[in-house]
mmCIF file of C-alpha atoms and ligand atoms in Angstrom:
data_model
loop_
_atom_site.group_PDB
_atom_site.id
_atom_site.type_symbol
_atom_site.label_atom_id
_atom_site.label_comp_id
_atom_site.label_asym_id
_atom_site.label_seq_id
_atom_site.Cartn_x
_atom_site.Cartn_y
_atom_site.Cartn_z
ATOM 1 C CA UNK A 1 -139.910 -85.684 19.649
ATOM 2 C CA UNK A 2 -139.125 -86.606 16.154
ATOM 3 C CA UNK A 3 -140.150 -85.329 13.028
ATOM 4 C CA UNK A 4 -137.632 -87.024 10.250
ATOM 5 C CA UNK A 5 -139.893 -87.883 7.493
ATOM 6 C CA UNK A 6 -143.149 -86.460 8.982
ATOM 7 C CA UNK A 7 -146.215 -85.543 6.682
ATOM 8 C CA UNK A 8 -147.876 -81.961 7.157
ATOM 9 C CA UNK A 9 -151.082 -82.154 5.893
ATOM 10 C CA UNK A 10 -153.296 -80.963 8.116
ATOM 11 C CA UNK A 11 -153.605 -79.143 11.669
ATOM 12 C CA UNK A 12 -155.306 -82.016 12.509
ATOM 13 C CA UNK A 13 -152.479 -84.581 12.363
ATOM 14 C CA UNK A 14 -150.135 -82.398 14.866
ATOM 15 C CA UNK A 15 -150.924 -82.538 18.665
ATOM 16 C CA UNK A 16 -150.689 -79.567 21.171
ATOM 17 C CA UNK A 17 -147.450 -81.281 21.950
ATOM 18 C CA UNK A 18 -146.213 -81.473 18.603
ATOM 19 C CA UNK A 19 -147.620 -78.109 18.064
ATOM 20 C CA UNK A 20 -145.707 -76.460 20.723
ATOM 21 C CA UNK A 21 -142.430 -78.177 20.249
ATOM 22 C CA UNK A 22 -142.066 -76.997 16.575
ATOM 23 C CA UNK A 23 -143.063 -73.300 18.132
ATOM 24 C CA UNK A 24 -140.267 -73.624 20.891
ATOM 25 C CA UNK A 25 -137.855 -75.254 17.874
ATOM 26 C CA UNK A 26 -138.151 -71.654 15.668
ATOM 27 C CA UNK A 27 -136.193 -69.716 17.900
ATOM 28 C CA UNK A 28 -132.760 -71.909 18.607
ATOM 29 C CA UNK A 29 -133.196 -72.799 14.674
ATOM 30 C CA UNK A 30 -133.186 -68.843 13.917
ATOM 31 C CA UNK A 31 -129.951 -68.120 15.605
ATOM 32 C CA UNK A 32 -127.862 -71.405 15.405
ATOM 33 C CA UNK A 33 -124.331 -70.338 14.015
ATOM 34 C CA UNK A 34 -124.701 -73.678 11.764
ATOM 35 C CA UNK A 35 -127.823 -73.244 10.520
ATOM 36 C CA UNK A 36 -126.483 -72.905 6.868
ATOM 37 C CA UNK A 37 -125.077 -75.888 7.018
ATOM 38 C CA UNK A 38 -128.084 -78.017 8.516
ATOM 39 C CA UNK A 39 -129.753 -79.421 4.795
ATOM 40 C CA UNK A 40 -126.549 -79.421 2.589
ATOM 41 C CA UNK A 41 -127.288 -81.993 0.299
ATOM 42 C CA UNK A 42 -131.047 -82.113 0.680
ATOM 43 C CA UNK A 43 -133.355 -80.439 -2.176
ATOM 44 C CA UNK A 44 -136.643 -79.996 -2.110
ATOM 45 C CA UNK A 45 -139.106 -80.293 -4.478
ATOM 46 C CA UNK A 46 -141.955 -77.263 -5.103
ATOM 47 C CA UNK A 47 -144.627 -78.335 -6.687
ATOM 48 C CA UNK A 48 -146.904 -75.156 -7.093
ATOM 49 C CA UNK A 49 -150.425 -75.544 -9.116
ATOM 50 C CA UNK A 50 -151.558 -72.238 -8.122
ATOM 51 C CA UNK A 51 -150.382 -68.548 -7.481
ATOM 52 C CA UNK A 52 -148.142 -67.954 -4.758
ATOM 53 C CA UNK A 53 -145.979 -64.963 -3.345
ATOM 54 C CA UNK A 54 -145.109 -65.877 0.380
ATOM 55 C CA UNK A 55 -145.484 -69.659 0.496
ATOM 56 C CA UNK A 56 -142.986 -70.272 -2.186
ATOM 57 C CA UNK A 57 -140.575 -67.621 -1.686
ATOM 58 C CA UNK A 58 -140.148 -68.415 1.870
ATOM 59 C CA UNK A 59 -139.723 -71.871 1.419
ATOM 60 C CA UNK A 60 -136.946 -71.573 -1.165
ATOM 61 C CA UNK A 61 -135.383 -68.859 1.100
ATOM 62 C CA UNK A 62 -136.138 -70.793 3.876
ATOM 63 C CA UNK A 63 -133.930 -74.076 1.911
ATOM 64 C CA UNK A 64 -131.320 -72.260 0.906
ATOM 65 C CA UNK A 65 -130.418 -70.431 4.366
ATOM 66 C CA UNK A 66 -130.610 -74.332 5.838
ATOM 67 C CA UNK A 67 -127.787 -74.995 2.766
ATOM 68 C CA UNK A 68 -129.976 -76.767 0.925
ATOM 69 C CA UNK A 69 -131.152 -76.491 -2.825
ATOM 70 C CA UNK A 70 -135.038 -76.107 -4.642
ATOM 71 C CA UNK A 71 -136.166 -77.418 -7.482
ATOM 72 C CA UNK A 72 -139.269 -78.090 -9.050
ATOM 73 C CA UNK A 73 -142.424 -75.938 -10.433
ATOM 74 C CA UNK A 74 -144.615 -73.124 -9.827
ATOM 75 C CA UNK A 75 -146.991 -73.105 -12.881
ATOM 76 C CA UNK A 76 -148.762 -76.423 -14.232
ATOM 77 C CA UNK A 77 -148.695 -74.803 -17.354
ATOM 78 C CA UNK A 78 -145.534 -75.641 -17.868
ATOM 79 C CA UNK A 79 -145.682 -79.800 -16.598
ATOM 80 C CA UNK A 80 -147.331 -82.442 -18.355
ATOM 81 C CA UNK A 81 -150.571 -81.710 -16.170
ATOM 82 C CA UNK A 82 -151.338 -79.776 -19.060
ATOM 83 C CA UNK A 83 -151.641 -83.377 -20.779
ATOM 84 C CA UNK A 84 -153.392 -84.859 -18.516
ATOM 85 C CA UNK A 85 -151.225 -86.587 -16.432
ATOM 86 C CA UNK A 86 -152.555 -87.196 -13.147
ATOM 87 C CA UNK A 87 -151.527 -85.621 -9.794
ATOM 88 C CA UNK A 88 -150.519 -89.016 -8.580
ATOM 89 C CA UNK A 89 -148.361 -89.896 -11.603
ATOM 90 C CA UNK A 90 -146.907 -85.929 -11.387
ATOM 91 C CA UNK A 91 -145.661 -86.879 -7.957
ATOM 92 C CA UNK A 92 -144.141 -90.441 -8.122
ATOM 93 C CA UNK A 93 -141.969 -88.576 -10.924
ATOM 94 C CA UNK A 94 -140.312 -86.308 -8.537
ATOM 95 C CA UNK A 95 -140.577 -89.125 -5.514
ATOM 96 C CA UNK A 96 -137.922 -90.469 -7.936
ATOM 97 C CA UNK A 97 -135.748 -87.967 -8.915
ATOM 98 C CA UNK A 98 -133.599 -87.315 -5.757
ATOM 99 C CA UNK A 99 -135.515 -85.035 -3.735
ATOM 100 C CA UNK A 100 -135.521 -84.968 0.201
ATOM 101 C CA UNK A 101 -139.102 -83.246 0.438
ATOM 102 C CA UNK A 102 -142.041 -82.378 -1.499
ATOM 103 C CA UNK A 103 -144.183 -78.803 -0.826
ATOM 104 C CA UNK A 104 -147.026 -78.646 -2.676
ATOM 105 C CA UNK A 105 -149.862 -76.294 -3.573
ATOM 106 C CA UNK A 106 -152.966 -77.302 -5.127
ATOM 107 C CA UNK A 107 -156.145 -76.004 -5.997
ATOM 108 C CA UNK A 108 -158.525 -79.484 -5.051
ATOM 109 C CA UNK A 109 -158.697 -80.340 -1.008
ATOM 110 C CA UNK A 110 -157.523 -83.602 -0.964
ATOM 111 C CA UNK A 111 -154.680 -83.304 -3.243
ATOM 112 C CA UNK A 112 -151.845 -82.873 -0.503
ATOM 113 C CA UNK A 113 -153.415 -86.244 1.825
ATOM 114 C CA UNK A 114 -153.023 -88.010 -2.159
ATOM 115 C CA UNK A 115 -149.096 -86.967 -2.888
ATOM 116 C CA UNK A 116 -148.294 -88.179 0.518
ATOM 117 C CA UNK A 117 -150.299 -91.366 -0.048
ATOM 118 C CA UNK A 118 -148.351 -91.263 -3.744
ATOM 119 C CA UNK A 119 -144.504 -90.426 -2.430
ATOM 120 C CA UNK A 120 -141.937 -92.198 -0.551
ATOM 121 C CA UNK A 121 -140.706 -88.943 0.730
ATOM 122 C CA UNK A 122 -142.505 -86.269 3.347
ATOM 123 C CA UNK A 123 -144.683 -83.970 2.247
ATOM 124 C CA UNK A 124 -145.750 -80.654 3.608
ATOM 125 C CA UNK A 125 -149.128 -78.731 2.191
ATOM 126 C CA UNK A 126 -148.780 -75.728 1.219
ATOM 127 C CA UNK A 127 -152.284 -74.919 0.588
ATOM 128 C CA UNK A 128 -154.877 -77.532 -1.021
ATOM 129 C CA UNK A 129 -157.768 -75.556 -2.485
ATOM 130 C CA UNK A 130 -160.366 -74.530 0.334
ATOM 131 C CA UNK A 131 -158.724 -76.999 2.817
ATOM 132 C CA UNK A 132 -155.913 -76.582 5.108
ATOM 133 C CA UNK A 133 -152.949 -74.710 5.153
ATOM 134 C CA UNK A 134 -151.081 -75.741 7.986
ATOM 135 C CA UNK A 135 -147.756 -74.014 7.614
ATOM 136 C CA UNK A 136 -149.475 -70.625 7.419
ATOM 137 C CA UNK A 137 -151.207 -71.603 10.660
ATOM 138 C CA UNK A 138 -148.009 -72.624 11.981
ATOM 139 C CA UNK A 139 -146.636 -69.211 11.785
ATOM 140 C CA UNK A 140 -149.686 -67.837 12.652
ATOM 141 C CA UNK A 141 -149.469 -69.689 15.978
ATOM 142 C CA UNK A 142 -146.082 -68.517 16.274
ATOM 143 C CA UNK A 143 -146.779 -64.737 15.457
ATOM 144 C CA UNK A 144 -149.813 -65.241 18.620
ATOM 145 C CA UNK A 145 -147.062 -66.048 20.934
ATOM 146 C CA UNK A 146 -144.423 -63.298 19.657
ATOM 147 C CA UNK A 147 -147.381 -60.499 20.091
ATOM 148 C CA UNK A 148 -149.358 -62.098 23.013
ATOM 149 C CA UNK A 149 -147.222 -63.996 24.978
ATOM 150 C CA UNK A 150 -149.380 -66.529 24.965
ATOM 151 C CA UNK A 151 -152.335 -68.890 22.740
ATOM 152 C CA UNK A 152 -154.655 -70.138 25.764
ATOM 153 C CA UNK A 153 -156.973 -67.825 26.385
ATOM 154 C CA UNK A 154 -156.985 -65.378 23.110
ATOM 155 C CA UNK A 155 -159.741 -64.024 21.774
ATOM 156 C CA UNK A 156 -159.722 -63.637 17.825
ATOM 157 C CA UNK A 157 -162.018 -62.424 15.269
ATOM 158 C CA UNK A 158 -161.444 -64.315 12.282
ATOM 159 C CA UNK A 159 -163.078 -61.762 9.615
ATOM 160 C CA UNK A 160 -163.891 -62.157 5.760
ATOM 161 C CA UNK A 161 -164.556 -65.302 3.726
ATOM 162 C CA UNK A 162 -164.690 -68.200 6.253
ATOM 163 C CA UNK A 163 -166.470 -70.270 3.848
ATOM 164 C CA UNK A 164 -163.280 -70.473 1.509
ATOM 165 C CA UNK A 165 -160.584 -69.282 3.226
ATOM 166 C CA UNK A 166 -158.208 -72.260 4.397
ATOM 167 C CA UNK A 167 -156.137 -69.953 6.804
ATOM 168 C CA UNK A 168 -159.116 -69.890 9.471
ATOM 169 C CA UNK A 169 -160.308 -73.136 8.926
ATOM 170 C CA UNK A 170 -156.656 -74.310 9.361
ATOM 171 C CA UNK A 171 -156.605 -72.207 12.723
ATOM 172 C CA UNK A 172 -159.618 -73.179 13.998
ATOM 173 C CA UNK A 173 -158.600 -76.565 14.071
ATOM 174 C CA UNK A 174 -155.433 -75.449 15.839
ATOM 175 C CA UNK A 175 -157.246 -73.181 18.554
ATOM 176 C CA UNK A 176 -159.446 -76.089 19.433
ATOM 177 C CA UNK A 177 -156.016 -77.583 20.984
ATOM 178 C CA UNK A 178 -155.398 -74.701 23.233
ATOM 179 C CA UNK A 179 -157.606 -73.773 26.266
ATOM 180 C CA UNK A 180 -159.846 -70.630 27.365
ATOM 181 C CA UNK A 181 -160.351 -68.868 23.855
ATOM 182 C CA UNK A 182 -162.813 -67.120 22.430
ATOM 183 C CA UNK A 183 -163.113 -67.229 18.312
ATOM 184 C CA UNK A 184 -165.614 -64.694 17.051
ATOM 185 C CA UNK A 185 -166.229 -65.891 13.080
ATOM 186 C CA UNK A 186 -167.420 -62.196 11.471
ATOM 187 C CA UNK A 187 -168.396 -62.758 7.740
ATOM 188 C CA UNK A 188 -171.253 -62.111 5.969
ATOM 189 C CA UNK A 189 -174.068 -65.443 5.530
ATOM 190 C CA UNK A 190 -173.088 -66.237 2.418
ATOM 191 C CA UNK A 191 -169.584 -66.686 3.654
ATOM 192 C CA UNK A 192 -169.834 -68.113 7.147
ATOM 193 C CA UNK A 193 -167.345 -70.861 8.601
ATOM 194 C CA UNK A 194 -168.488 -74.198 7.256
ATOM 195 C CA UNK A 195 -171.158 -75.870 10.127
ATOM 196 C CA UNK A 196 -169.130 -78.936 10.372
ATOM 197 C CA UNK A 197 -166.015 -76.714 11.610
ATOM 198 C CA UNK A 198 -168.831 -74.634 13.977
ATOM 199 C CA UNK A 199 -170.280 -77.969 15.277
ATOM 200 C CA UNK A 200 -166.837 -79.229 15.723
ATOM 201 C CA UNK A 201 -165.589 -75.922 17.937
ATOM 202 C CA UNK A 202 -168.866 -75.941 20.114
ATOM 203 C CA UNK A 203 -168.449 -79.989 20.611
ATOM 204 C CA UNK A 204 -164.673 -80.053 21.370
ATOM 205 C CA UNK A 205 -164.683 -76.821 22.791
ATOM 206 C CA UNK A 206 -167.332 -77.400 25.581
ATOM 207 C CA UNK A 207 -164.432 -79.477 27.156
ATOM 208 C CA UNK A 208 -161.531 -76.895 26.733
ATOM 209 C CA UNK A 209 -163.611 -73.768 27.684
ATOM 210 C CA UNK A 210 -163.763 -72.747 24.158
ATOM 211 C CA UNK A 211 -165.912 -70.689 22.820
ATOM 212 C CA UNK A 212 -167.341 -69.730 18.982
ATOM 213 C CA UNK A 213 -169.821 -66.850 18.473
ATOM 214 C CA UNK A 214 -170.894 -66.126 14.981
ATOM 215 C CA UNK A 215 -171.063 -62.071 13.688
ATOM 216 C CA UNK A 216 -171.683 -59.736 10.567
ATOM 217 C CA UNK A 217 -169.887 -56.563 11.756
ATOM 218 C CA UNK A 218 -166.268 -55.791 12.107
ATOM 219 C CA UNK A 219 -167.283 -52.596 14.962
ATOM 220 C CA UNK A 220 -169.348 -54.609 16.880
ATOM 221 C CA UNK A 221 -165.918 -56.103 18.588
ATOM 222 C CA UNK A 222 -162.855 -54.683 17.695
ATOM 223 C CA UNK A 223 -162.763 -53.161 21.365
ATOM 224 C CA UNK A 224 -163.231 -56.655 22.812
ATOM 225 C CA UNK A 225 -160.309 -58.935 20.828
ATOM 226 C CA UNK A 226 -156.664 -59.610 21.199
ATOM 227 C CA UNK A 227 -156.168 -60.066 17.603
ATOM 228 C CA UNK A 228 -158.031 -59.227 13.983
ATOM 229 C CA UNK A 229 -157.573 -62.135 11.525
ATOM 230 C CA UNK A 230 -158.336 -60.733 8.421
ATOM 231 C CA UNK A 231 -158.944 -62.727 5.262
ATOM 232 C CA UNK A 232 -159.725 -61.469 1.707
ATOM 233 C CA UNK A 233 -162.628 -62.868 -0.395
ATOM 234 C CA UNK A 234 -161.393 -65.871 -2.293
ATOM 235 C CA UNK A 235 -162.250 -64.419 -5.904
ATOM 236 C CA UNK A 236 -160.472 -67.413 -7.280
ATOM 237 C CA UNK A 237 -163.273 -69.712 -5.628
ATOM 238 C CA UNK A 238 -166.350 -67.534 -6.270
ATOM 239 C CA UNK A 239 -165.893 -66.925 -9.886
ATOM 240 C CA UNK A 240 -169.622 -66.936 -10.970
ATOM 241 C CA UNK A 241 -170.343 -64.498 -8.070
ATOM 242 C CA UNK A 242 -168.209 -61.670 -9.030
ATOM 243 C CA UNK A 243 -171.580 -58.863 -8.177
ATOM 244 C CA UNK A 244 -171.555 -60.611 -4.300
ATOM 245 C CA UNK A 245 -167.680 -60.108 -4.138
ATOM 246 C CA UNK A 246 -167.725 -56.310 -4.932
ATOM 247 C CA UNK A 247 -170.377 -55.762 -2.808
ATOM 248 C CA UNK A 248 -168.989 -57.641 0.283
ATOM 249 C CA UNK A 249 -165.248 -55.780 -0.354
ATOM 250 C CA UNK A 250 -166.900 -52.606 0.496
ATOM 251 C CA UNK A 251 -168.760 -54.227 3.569
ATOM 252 C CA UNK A 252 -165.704 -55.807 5.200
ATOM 253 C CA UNK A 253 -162.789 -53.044 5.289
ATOM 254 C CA UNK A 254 -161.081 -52.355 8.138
ATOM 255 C CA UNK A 255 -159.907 -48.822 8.293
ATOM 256 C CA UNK A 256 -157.114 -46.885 10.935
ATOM 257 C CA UNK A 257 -160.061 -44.619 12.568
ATOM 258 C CA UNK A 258 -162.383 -48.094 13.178
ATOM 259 C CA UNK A 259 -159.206 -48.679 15.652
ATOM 260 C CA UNK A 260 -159.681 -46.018 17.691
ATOM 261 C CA UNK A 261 -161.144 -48.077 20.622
ATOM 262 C CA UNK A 262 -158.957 -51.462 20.524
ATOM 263 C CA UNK A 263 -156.909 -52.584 23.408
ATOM 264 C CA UNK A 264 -153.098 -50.997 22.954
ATOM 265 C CA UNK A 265 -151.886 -54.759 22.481
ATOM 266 C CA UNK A 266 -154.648 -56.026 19.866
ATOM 267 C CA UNK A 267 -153.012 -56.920 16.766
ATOM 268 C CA UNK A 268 -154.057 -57.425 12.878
ATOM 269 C CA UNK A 269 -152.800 -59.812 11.476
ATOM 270 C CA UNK A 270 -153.412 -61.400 7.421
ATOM 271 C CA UNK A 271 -152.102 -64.321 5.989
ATOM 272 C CA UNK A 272 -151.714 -61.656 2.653
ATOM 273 C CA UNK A 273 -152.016 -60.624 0.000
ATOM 274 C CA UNK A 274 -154.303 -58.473 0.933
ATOM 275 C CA UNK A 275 -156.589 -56.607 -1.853
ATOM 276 C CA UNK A 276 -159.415 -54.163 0.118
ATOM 277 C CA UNK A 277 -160.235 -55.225 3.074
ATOM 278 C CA UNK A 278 -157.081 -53.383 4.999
ATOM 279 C CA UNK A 279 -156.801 -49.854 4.484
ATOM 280 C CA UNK A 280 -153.241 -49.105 3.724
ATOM 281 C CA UNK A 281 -154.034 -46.397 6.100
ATOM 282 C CA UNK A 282 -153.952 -49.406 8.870
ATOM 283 C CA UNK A 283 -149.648 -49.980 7.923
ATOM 284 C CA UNK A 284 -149.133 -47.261 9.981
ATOM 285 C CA UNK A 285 -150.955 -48.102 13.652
ATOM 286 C CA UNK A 286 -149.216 -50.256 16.169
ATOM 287 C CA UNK A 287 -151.599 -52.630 15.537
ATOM 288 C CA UNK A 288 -150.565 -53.656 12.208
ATOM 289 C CA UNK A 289 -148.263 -56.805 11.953
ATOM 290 C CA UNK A 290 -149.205 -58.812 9.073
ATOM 291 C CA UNK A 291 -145.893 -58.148 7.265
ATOM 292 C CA UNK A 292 -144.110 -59.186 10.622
ATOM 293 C CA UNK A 293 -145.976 -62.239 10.594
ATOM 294 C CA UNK A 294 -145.260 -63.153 7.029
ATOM 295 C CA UNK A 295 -141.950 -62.500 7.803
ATOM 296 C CA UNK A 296 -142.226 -65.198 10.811
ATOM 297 C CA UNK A 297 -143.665 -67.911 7.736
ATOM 298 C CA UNK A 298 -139.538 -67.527 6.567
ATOM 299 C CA UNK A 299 -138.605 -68.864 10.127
ATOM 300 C CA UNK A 300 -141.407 -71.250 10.936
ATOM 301 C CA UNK A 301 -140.252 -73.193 7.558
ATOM 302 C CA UNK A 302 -136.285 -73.194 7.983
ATOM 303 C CA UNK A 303 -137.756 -75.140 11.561
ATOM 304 C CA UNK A 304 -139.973 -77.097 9.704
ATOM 305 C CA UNK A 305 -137.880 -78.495 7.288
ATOM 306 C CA UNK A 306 -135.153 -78.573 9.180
ATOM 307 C CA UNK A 307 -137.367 -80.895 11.432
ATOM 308 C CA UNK A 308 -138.507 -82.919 8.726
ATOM 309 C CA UNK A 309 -134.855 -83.950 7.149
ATOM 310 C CA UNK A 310 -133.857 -84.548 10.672
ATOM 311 C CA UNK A 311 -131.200 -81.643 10.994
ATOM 312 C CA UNK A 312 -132.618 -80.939 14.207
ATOM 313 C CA UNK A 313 -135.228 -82.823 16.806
HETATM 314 N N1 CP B 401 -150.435 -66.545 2.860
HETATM 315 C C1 CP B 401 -150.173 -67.139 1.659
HETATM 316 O O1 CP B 401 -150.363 -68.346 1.486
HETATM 317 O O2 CP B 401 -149.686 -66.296 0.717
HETATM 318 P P1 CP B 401 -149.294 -66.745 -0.763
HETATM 319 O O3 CP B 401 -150.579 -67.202 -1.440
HETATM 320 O O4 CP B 401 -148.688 -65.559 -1.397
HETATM 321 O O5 CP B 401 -148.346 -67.903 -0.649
#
């Protein structure tokens, strides 16, 4: 399988195949003794238009542990964006300039699909507003396997704001490649999983032995999943709604003593930062392992890239 010069944009373009192979890839990529020697040469180019504490500083880690080098942006503010120069104009400039790879983070869904339509070079999302985040669902996948053994038949509670929160639609579209599970979408109306994604899970899913269910209360199944996926409300996206935000931190928290009754081996995990809805008083149960599975995003992206600028197959 070969992955020189592949896009990731989407869960959607990667098969189970695919999928799997990258997830088998993380571990020999992890230990091999030359693994600071696989991207000497290569840089890649971060193009960040909004906020980021794990994506970005895993991915430079991630680089420069492969030997490589970063350069780049992680503020428009400081590119001719501020002018008015267009995204597609922003990324033929550093299509140019030398670099091996392009990561970019963008507030608009859409924009990652354009700067791969725009550069010469691959290009891996690293969030595009609402969207897809496929790299976080890549190490989510990964974290699954390290704490389950196993992705067929899981069942997982994806919790919080599934309207705007590209982490579980990302994931859903993964899961609907895997076999036997059950997703449970808990979020308050306002907030639910868009019904294209539901229609999509009950229509592909029929044939896999998927299946959805739609909730309001964290309680009403925490006894019943293997893992928790927690989200936090995406303030960012909901600006005029500020009064439904408070409200709805208060209503989705997950605290140690709501634990007392899940299985030994269920996990809760976050693609982070977290603001309310975990207790800190959670960090402390065995069934915390969102840090561990940010930790896994460093891992999953010295694979991916590594995969991309053909280092490894
Ligand atoms: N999970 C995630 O994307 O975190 P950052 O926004 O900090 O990159």
């Amino acid at each position: 399988m070969n992955f020189q010069g592949k896009d990731i944009i989407s869960m959607n373009d990667l098969t189970r195949e695919e999928i799997d192979h990258i997830l088998a890839k993380v571990d020999q990529v992890r230990n091999l003794p030359e693994k600071g020697r696989l991207c000497a040469g290569k840089v890649c180019a971060m193009m960040f238009f909004e906020p980021s504490t794990r994506t970005r500083t895993s991915f430079e880690v991630a680089m420069r542990n492969l030997g490589g080098e970063v350069g780049g942006f992680y503020d428009r503010k400081i590119t001719s964006a501020e002018k008015d120069e267009s995204l597609w104009d922003t990324v033929k400039m550093h299509d140019g300039y030398g670099f091996n790879v392009i990561v970019i983070r963008h507030p608009l869904k859409g924009a990652a699909r354009l700067a791969a339509e725009a550069a010469e070079i691959p290009v891996i999302n690293a969030g595009d507003g609402p969207n897809q985040h496929p790299t976080q669902t890549l190490l989510d996948l990964y974290s699954l396997q390290e704490t389950q053994g196993r992705i067929d038949g899981l069942t997982i509670a994806m919790v919080g704001d599934l309207a705007n929160g590209r982490t579980v639609h990302s994931m859903t579209e993964a899961l609907l490649k895997y076999t036997d599970c059950r997703m449970i979408f808990i979020s308050p109306r306002d907030l639910a999983m868009p019904r294209f994604l539901i229609d999509k899970c009950r229509k592909v899913g029929a044939q896999r032995n998927i299946t959805v269910e739609e909730g309001s209360r964290i309680e009403d199944y925490i006894s019943e999943v293997d893992v928790l996926y927690m989200t936090r409300i995406q303030v960012e996206r909901l600006e005029e709604r500020m009064a439904v935000v408070e409200k709805l931190r208060s209503i989705y928290r997950l605290e140690a003593g709501m634990l007392r009754n899940a299985r030994p081996t269920m996990k809760v995990m976050h693609p982070l930062p977290r603001v309310t809805e975990i207790a800190p008083d959670v960090d402390a149960t065995p069934h915390a392992y969102y840090f561990e599975q940010a930790r896994n995003g460093l891992f999953v992206r010295e694979t991916l890239l590594a995969l991309i600028l053909g280092a490894v197959q």
